[in-house]
Amino acid sequence: MHLGHIFHVAGRPTVQNAADALVSVPDGALVVGDDGRVAYCGGRDEIPDEFRGADEFDHRPGFLLPGFVDAHIHFPQTFAGDAYGGGQLLEWLTLCMYPAESRLADPVFAQRAAVEFCARRIAVGTTAAMVFGSAFPHAQDALFSETRRCGLRMVGGRGIQTAGEEESVAPLVTSEDEAIRLTEAEIDAWHAADTGDVDTALLHVAIVPRFSLSVTRETLRNLGELYDSVRGRGVYFHSHLNENNRPGTGEVDSTKQAYQVNSYLDTYDGKFLPGSQAGGKSMLGRRSILAHCVHCQDAELGRLAQTGSSIAHCPVSQQFLGSGTMPWKRTIASGVTVAAGTDYGGGDEWSIPKVLAAAFKVHISEPGADGVSMHPAEMLFTGTLAGARALDMENRFGNFDPGKEADFVVVDPAREPALESALAQGIRSDDPILARDQTLFALLMGMGEAAVAQVYVQGRRIDDR
C-alpha cells in the first residue's frame, strides 16, 4: 500500500477529453497486489477491508504518478547531448551524431553507454521507452541485457543504415543483406526474451531504419517483407518523419526528391517508387511510431490515424535543432495518438516532464488561432497513457486502473526546494477543480530529476539510482 497524492488519467480517453478523466486523490492509496498489478486506487479512508493489512509505504506529502513513457529516445547518443556542430538536422547528424554513434563499435564503451542510458531513465522516472538503437549488435546486446537487469520496459531496435555518402557515417552502414540478417537476429534473440510471451514481456524489438534518406528502395522493400512476416509476433516499427523542412536541402524535400514521391510518409507506406507507386509492403500500423511529424500534410496525418500509427512528439528536440513546432490542434484533430518523446540527444533533456513543459510553451506560442494552452491533464496524458497507447500496451500500464501493471513514480517535492515552495505557496483558485489543475500544472512544470524519489515497474522498486 503506497500513500500519497495520486494523479492519473483514468480509463481510455482521447487527449481532447483527458481533463474529464483526470483523477486527483489528495489523501490517496495505491494498493499493489503480489502479482504486481493495481488492486485498488482511491481514497485512504475508503480502502477495502481486504487490503488494510498490506505493508504500508507512506510517501506523503509526496505524489504518486504513473510511470513516464518516452516514445522516442536514442541509445547511441547517450553521451552526445548538447553536441554542437552548427547547422540543422542533416548537418548535425554528419558532424556530431554519426561520429558519436560510431564510438559504440568499442564493446567497452557500448557497455558503459548501456549502463548510463538505463541509469538516466531511472533517474527521471521513465519506466517505458521506444528506443532507437545502435548499429552494432554487441551494443544492442548490452542495452537489452542492462535493461533486463534493471527491470525496465523497452521497445528497441538496431539503427538500420544502408546508404550515406558522408565519410562520418561509413562505420554505421551495412550491406542490404546484412541489414536484414542483423535485424532478424535481433528479433529472434531479444523480442520477449525476458518472459517468452509478448503479452507479459518487458523487452520488445522494433524494426528501426534511421530515416528514409539512410536506406534505399531495396532496403525499404526488404524491411517491408520482414515486417509483414513478424507483425503477428508483436514486433514494432519505428523511424523519423517530417522533422526538418528547410526548403530544397532539408530532410523533407531531400526525401521527396530522392524517392520522387508525393509525401515522405509514402516511403514507409510501401509507396516508395517514383510517383508514389507501390513498391512493397506498408510498415504502418498500431505498433508503428513515427518521431517528430512537425511538417505533415493533412493526408499524411489522416493515413497515420487510419492505420493506427502514432506520433512521438519531441518539442525540446525540435527547438534544439530549429525544426519548427508540430501544430498541436491540427495534429490531434486528425485522430492520431500523440505521445511525448525526449529524442535525447537531439533533445537535451532526459525528463518527460521537461518535455511536457516545453510542449506547453511552444503550443501556447503558436501563431494566432493555432495557439493553445494545454490543459494539465492533456500534458499528463501525453507523457503517460498516450505513450502506453502508442506502444499498444494501454491494457497493461499507463494509469492506475485496477488490474493494470503497477508502473509508477514517487515524487517528493522536499527533494527540490523550488518545487516544494511552488506547490506549498503558489496561488490556488477557490474553485476546487481549477485548484486541482493548478497543482498538477505546477508539479509537471517544476518537477526536476531530484524530485523523483522512487520508481516502480510491475510493483517492484527499481533500485539502481
Tab-separated table of N, CA and C in Angstrom, residues 70 72 94 125 218 258 266 295 338 452:
chain	number	residue	atom	x	y	z
A	70	ASP	N	8.597	7.364	-22.644
A	70	ASP	CA	9.354	8.119	-23.636
A	70	ASP	C	9.183	7.424	-24.986
A	72	HIS	N	10.293	8.235	-27.896
A	72	HIS	CA	11.389	8.337	-28.857
A	72	HIS	C	12.649	8.843	-28.175
A	94	THR	N	25.722	14.653	-39.541
A	94	THR	CA	27.008	14.398	-40.169
A	94	THR	C	28.178	14.778	-39.273
A	125	GLY	N	12.411	8.812	-13.970
A	125	GLY	CA	11.114	8.153	-13.840
A	125	GLY	C	10.530	7.640	-15.133
A	218	GLU	N	15.598	-0.724	-52.044
A	218	GLU	CA	15.744	-2.159	-51.782
A	218	GLU	C	15.607	-2.447	-50.290
A	258	ALA	N	14.709	12.494	-53.467
A	258	ALA	CA	15.449	11.246	-53.642
A	258	ALA	C	14.550	10.108	-54.105
A	266	ASP	N	4.818	8.244	-47.617
A	266	ASP	CA	4.671	7.197	-48.624
A	266	ASP	C	5.824	6.201	-48.589
A	295	HIS	N	5.974	18.554	-39.876
A	295	HIS	CA	5.540	19.184	-41.125
A	295	HIS	C	4.692	18.239	-41.978
A	338	VAL	N	-0.768	10.988	-30.072
A	338	VAL	CA	0.459	11.765	-29.931
A	338	VAL	C	1.021	11.527	-28.535
A	452	VAL	N	12.323	13.046	-8.220
A	452	VAL	CA	11.951	11.636	-8.445
A	452	VAL	C	12.604	10.801	-7.350
